Amino acid sequence: MTDDRPLLEVRDLTVDYEVGGATAWRRRTLTVVKGVSFTIAPGETYSLVGESGSGKSTTGRAVLRLAEVSGGSVVFDGHDLAGMGAETPLWYRRDVQAVFQDPAASLNPRHQVGRAVTDALRRHGVRSRAERRQRAAEAFEQVGLAAAHLTRFPAEMSGGQLQRVAIARALVLRPRLVVCDEAVSALDLSTQGQIVNLLADLQASTGVSYLFIAHDLGVVRHISHRIGVLRQGVLVEEGTTQDVFTRPRHEYTGSLLAASPASVPDGREERRALRLARGGGLGRSGSSSPFLPVAG
Ligand code: ADP
Ligand code: MG
């Protein structure tokens, strides 16, 4: 395995939905992702942006095997998803995780939030209850939650805290790719910044890759290495973050930039740009602790 092999390779991906009801004469095929190609390197954040309905979530769902690939291919670490069969293998469900917009929706309101993490560990074969508890406490610490939060119920936590739980659940399995679908979109601006920073720090310490999906370009600016712009199912632009922000080639990207009210505050942009310019910065150059500043 060479280092420059992509972790994820999406090639000419097409996704169709059958719509229009139960009878054959009413049904029609709606193609919502139309020949989309991109790659994600180990430790890289690739963002997909575009307005609502442009096919971002569907693309992410195809990668997660939650939407059927109608044409083209999705290859993860050399494994074509088409060859996996109906049941997604356990290793793939561990290596490829997701964080969605609404963490409360994926947490059981009657369970203490720590259980989301320990259950994930149990599903993936961690037999010892003590070890599950220990690892859950460590995961909480990594995402900036205290051990005392493990026994809280979802209703007792803020949106930002719940999203930290969702991130802990995703990262505790040491995945190689996390699909973050509008993971910060429901949060207020300053919480968005905190969560984006957390994701960047976790990437620096673990080398995880992100497929980061957002309708707002401002949100992705500080976390993306590269950005793809989707419009009506077609990837109309792709480039490094700097290129997309400073030299958008497609008129549509310009209108998205104009529509983005503010970029998420961060202050680390210069260091990140510097790192990228030096050819580093794809994750592994950072510190080993998720809470130390990313090494410049
Ligand atoms: P985005 O995430 O960019 O907002 P989506 O991928 O969710 O876009 O949706 C792309 C298009 O596919 C939209 O027109 C949406 O209405 C349609 N769509 C999404 N999911 C389904 C589905 N399960 N069945 C039929 N159409 C769908
Ligand atoms: Mg979406």
Short mmCIF file of N, CA and C in Angstrom, two decimals, residues 35-126:
data_model
loop_
_atom_site.label_atom_id
_atom_site.label_comp_id
_atom_site.label_asym_id
_atom_site.label_seq_id
_atom_site.Cartn_x
_atom_site.Cartn_y
_atom_site.Cartn_z
N GLY A 35 -22.82 11.44 -12.21
CA GLY A 35 -21.43 11.28 -12.65
C GLY A 35 -20.41 12.04 -11.83
N VAL A 36 -20.53 11.94 -10.51
CA VAL A 36 -19.64 12.67 -9.60
C VAL A 36 -18.36 11.86 -9.32
N SER A 37 -17.21 12.53 -9.45
CA SER A 37 -15.92 11.89 -9.17
C SER A 37 -15.10 12.75 -8.23
N PHE A 38 -14.53 12.12 -7.22
CA PHE A 38 -13.56 12.80 -6.36
C PHE A 38 -12.82 11.75 -5.55
N THR A 39 -11.71 12.15 -4.97
CA THR A 39 -10.96 11.23 -4.12
C THR A 39 -10.70 11.91 -2.78
N ILE A 40 -10.47 11.11 -1.75
CA ILE A 40 -10.06 11.64 -0.46
C ILE A 40 -8.82 10.87 -0.02
N ALA A 41 -7.77 11.61 0.31
CA ALA A 41 -6.52 10.99 0.76
C ALA A 41 -6.60 10.67 2.24
N PRO A 42 -5.75 9.79 2.73
CA PRO A 42 -5.68 9.57 4.19
C PRO A 42 -5.36 10.89 4.89
N GLY A 43 -6.11 11.20 5.92
CA GLY A 43 -5.85 12.43 6.68
C GLY A 43 -6.36 13.70 6.05
N GLU A 44 -7.09 13.56 4.95
CA GLU A 44 -7.57 14.75 4.24
C GLU A 44 -9.03 15.05 4.57
N THR A 45 -9.37 16.32 4.53
CA THR A 45 -10.77 16.72 4.59
C THR A 45 -11.20 17.22 3.23
N TYR A 46 -12.16 16.51 2.66
CA TYR A 46 -12.73 16.92 1.38
C TYR A 46 -14.16 17.38 1.67
N SER A 47 -14.46 18.61 1.30
CA SER A 47 -15.80 19.12 1.57
C SER A 47 -16.64 19.15 0.31
N LEU A 48 -17.90 18.79 0.48
CA LEU A 48 -18.87 18.92 -0.60
C LEU A 48 -19.82 20.03 -0.20
N VAL A 49 -19.91 21.04 -1.04
CA VAL A 49 -20.84 22.13 -0.76
C VAL A 49 -21.80 22.30 -1.92
N GLY A 50 -22.88 23.01 -1.66
CA GLY A 50 -23.89 23.23 -2.69
C GLY A 50 -25.20 23.48 -1.99
N GLU A 51 -26.12 24.11 -2.72
CA GLU A 51 -27.37 24.47 -2.05
C GLU A 51 -28.22 23.22 -1.78
N SER A 52 -29.25 23.41 -1.00
CA SER A 52 -30.13 22.32 -0.62
C SER A 52 -30.67 21.61 -1.86
N GLY A 53 -30.61 20.27 -1.84
CA GLY A 53 -31.13 19.50 -2.95
C GLY A 53 -30.11 19.21 -4.04
N SER A 54 -28.87 19.62 -3.84
CA SER A 54 -27.87 19.45 -4.90
C SER A 54 -27.27 18.04 -4.92
N GLY A 55 -27.60 17.21 -3.94
CA GLY A 55 -27.14 15.82 -3.97
C GLY A 55 -26.00 15.51 -3.00
N LYS A 56 -25.71 16.43 -2.09
CA LYS A 56 -24.60 16.23 -1.14
C LYS A 56 -24.86 15.03 -0.23
N SER A 57 -26.04 15.04 0.44
CA SER A 57 -26.34 13.96 1.37
C SER A 57 -26.43 12.62 0.65
N THR A 58 -27.00 12.63 -0.54
CA THR A 58 -27.12 11.39 -1.29
C THR A 58 -25.73 10.82 -1.60
N THR A 59 -24.81 11.69 -1.94
CA THR A 59 -23.43 11.24 -2.18
C THR A 59 -22.84 10.63 -0.91
N GLY A 60 -23.03 11.33 0.22
CA GLY A 60 -22.55 10.81 1.49
C GLY A 60 -23.21 9.50 1.85
N ARG A 61 -24.51 9.40 1.55
CA ARG A 61 -25.23 8.17 1.87
C ARG A 61 -24.75 7.00 1.00
N ALA A 62 -24.37 7.30 -0.24
CA ALA A 62 -23.82 6.24 -1.10
C ALA A 62 -22.52 5.72 -0.51
N VAL A 63 -21.69 6.63 0.01
CA VAL A 63 -20.42 6.22 0.62
C VAL A 63 -20.70 5.37 1.87
N LEU A 64 -21.75 5.73 2.60
CA LEU A 64 -22.11 4.99 3.82
C LEU A 64 -22.92 3.72 3.53
N ARG A 65 -23.20 3.49 2.26
CA ARG A 65 -24.03 2.36 1.82
C ARG A 65 -25.47 2.50 2.33
N LEU A 66 -25.92 3.73 2.49
CA LEU A 66 -27.32 3.98 2.85
C LEU A 66 -28.14 4.36 1.62
N ALA A 67 -27.47 4.63 0.50
CA ALA A 67 -28.14 4.85 -0.77
C ALA A 67 -27.45 3.96 -1.80
N GLU A 68 -28.25 3.44 -2.69
CA GLU A 68 -27.72 2.49 -3.66
C GLU A 68 -26.97 3.20 -4.78
N VAL A 69 -25.82 2.67 -5.12
CA VAL A 69 -25.04 3.19 -6.24
C VAL A 69 -25.70 2.71 -7.53
N SER A 70 -26.17 3.66 -8.36
CA SER A 70 -26.84 3.25 -9.61
C SER A 70 -25.85 3.12 -10.75
N GLY A 71 -24.78 3.90 -10.70
CA GLY A 71 -23.77 3.84 -11.76
C GLY A 71 -22.45 4.35 -11.23
N GLY A 72 -21.37 3.97 -11.88
CA GLY A 72 -20.05 4.35 -11.41
C GLY A 72 -19.65 3.50 -10.21
N SER A 73 -18.67 3.98 -9.46
CA SER A 73 -18.20 3.16 -8.35
C SER A 73 -17.75 3.99 -7.16
N VAL A 74 -17.80 3.35 -6.00
CA VAL A 74 -17.22 3.90 -4.79
C VAL A 74 -16.23 2.86 -4.28
N VAL A 75 -14.98 3.26 -4.18
CA VAL A 75 -13.93 2.33 -3.76
C VAL A 75 -13.27 2.87 -2.49
N PHE A 76 -13.31 2.07 -1.43
CA PHE A 76 -12.71 2.46 -0.16
C PHE A 76 -11.50 1.58 0.10
N ASP A 77 -10.36 2.20 0.20
CA ASP A 77 -9.12 1.46 0.49
C ASP A 77 -8.96 0.24 -0.43
N GLY A 78 -9.30 0.45 -1.69
CA GLY A 78 -9.14 -0.62 -2.67
C GLY A 78 -10.31 -1.58 -2.77
N HIS A 79 -11.32 -1.43 -1.89
CA HIS A 79 -12.48 -2.32 -1.91
C HIS A 79 -13.66 -1.62 -2.58
N ASP A 80 -14.12 -2.18 -3.69
CA ASP A 80 -15.29 -1.63 -4.37
C ASP A 80 -16.54 -1.99 -3.57
N LEU A 81 -17.32 -0.97 -3.21
CA LEU A 81 -18.53 -1.22 -2.42
C LEU A 81 -19.48 -2.18 -3.13
N ALA A 82 -19.46 -2.15 -4.46
CA ALA A 82 -20.35 -3.02 -5.23
C ALA A 82 -20.06 -4.50 -4.96
N GLY A 83 -18.85 -4.80 -4.55
CA GLY A 83 -18.50 -6.20 -4.32
C GLY A 83 -18.79 -6.67 -2.91
N MET A 84 -19.41 -5.82 -2.09
CA MET A 84 -19.59 -6.17 -0.68
C MET A 84 -20.85 -6.97 -0.39
N GLY A 85 -21.78 -6.99 -1.32
CA GLY A 85 -23.02 -7.70 -1.04
C GLY A 85 -23.98 -6.84 -0.24
N ALA A 86 -25.15 -7.40 0.04
CA ALA A 86 -26.22 -6.63 0.67
C ALA A 86 -25.86 -6.20 2.09
N GLU A 87 -25.20 -7.09 2.80
CA GLU A 87 -24.86 -6.81 4.19
C GLU A 87 -23.50 -6.12 4.26
N THR A 88 -23.47 -4.90 4.78
CA THR A 88 -22.20 -4.18 4.88
C THR A 88 -21.31 -4.85 5.91
N PRO A 89 -20.08 -5.19 5.51
CA PRO A 89 -19.20 -5.89 6.46
C PRO A 89 -18.92 -5.06 7.71
N LEU A 90 -18.71 -5.77 8.81
CA LEU A 90 -18.46 -5.10 10.09
C LEU A 90 -17.26 -4.16 10.02
N TRP A 91 -16.21 -4.58 9.31
CA TRP A 91 -15.01 -3.74 9.25
C TRP A 91 -15.32 -2.41 8.58
N TYR A 92 -16.23 -2.45 7.59
CA TYR A 92 -16.57 -1.21 6.89
C TYR A 92 -17.40 -0.30 7.81
N ARG A 93 -18.27 -0.91 8.60
CA ARG A 93 -19.09 -0.13 9.53
C ARG A 93 -18.24 0.45 10.67
N ARG A 94 -17.07 -0.11 10.88
CA ARG A 94 -16.16 0.47 11.85
C ARG A 94 -15.29 1.56 11.20
N ASP A 95 -14.76 1.27 10.02
CA ASP A 95 -13.82 2.18 9.37
C ASP A 95 -14.47 3.45 8.84
N VAL A 96 -15.77 3.35 8.51
CA VAL A 96 -16.46 4.50 7.92
C VAL A 96 -17.62 4.88 8.83
N GLN A 97 -17.47 5.99 9.51
CA GLN A 97 -18.46 6.45 10.47
C GLN A 97 -19.18 7.70 9.96
N ALA A 98 -20.24 8.08 10.66
CA ALA A 98 -21.00 9.26 10.24
C ALA A 98 -21.35 10.14 11.44
N VAL A 99 -21.37 11.43 11.19
CA VAL A 99 -21.92 12.39 12.15
C VAL A 99 -22.93 13.23 11.38
N PHE A 100 -24.17 13.20 11.83
CA PHE A 100 -25.24 13.90 11.11
C PHE A 100 -25.61 15.22 11.79
N GLN A 101 -26.54 15.92 11.16
CA GLN A 101 -26.89 17.25 11.64
C GLN A 101 -27.54 17.23 13.03
N ASP A 102 -28.44 16.26 13.24
CA ASP A 102 -29.23 16.29 14.47
C ASP A 102 -28.81 15.14 15.39
N PRO A 103 -27.91 15.39 16.32
CA PRO A 103 -27.43 14.30 17.16
C PRO A 103 -28.53 13.70 18.03
N ALA A 104 -29.50 14.54 18.44
CA ALA A 104 -30.56 14.04 19.30
C ALA A 104 -31.34 12.93 18.60
N ALA A 105 -31.48 13.05 17.28
CA ALA A 105 -32.25 12.06 16.53
C ALA A 105 -31.60 10.69 16.55
N SER A 106 -30.29 10.64 16.72
CA SER A 106 -29.63 9.34 16.71
C SER A 106 -29.27 8.85 18.12
N LEU A 107 -29.74 9.58 19.13
CA LEU A 107 -29.51 9.14 20.51
C LEU A 107 -30.84 8.77 21.13
N ASN A 108 -30.85 7.69 21.88
CA ASN A 108 -32.07 7.27 22.56
C ASN A 108 -32.33 8.21 23.75
N PRO A 109 -33.49 8.89 23.74
CA PRO A 109 -33.73 9.87 24.81
C PRO A 109 -33.79 9.25 26.19
N ARG A 110 -34.02 7.92 26.26
CA ARG A 110 -34.12 7.25 27.56
C ARG A 110 -32.81 6.64 28.02
N HIS A 111 -31.78 6.76 27.20
CA HIS A 111 -30.47 6.21 27.60
C HIS A 111 -29.50 7.32 27.98
N GLN A 112 -28.69 7.04 28.99
CA GLN A 112 -27.58 7.93 29.29
C GLN A 112 -26.67 7.99 28.06
N VAL A 113 -26.13 9.17 27.77
CA VAL A 113 -25.41 9.34 26.50
C VAL A 113 -24.14 8.49 26.42
N GLY A 114 -23.56 8.17 27.56
CA GLY A 114 -22.36 7.33 27.52
C GLY A 114 -22.62 5.99 26.87
N ARG A 115 -23.87 5.56 26.96
CA ARG A 115 -24.22 4.26 26.41
C ARG A 115 -24.10 4.23 24.88
N ALA A 116 -24.29 5.38 24.24
CA ALA A 116 -24.12 5.43 22.79
C ALA A 116 -22.70 4.96 22.42
N VAL A 117 -21.76 5.35 23.26
CA VAL A 117 -20.36 5.00 23.00
C VAL A 117 -20.08 3.55 23.40
N THR A 118 -20.55 3.15 24.58
CA THR A 118 -20.26 1.77 25.02
C THR A 118 -20.99 0.76 24.13
N ASP A 119 -22.21 1.10 23.66
CA ASP A 119 -22.92 0.19 22.75
C ASP A 119 -22.14 0.01 21.44
N ALA A 120 -21.59 1.11 20.94
CA ALA A 120 -20.80 1.02 19.69
C ALA A 120 -19.61 0.09 19.90
N LEU A 121 -18.97 0.22 21.06
CA LEU A 121 -17.82 -0.64 21.34
C LEU A 121 -18.25 -2.11 21.45
N ARG A 122 -19.40 -2.33 22.06
CA ARG A 122 -19.88 -3.71 22.20
C ARG A 122 -20.20 -4.32 20.84
N ARG A 123 -20.87 -3.53 19.99
CA ARG A 123 -21.18 -4.02 18.65
C ARG A 123 -19.91 -4.41 17.90
N HIS A 124 -18.84 -3.72 18.22
CA HIS A 124 -17.59 -3.99 17.50
C HIS A 124 -16.64 -4.84 18.32
N GLY A 125 -17.22 -5.63 19.21
CA GLY A 125 -16.45 -6.74 19.77
C GLY A 125 -15.66 -6.47 21.04
N VAL A 126 -15.86 -5.30 21.68
CA VAL A 126 -15.16 -5.09 22.95
C VAL A 126 -15.98 -5.76 24.05
#
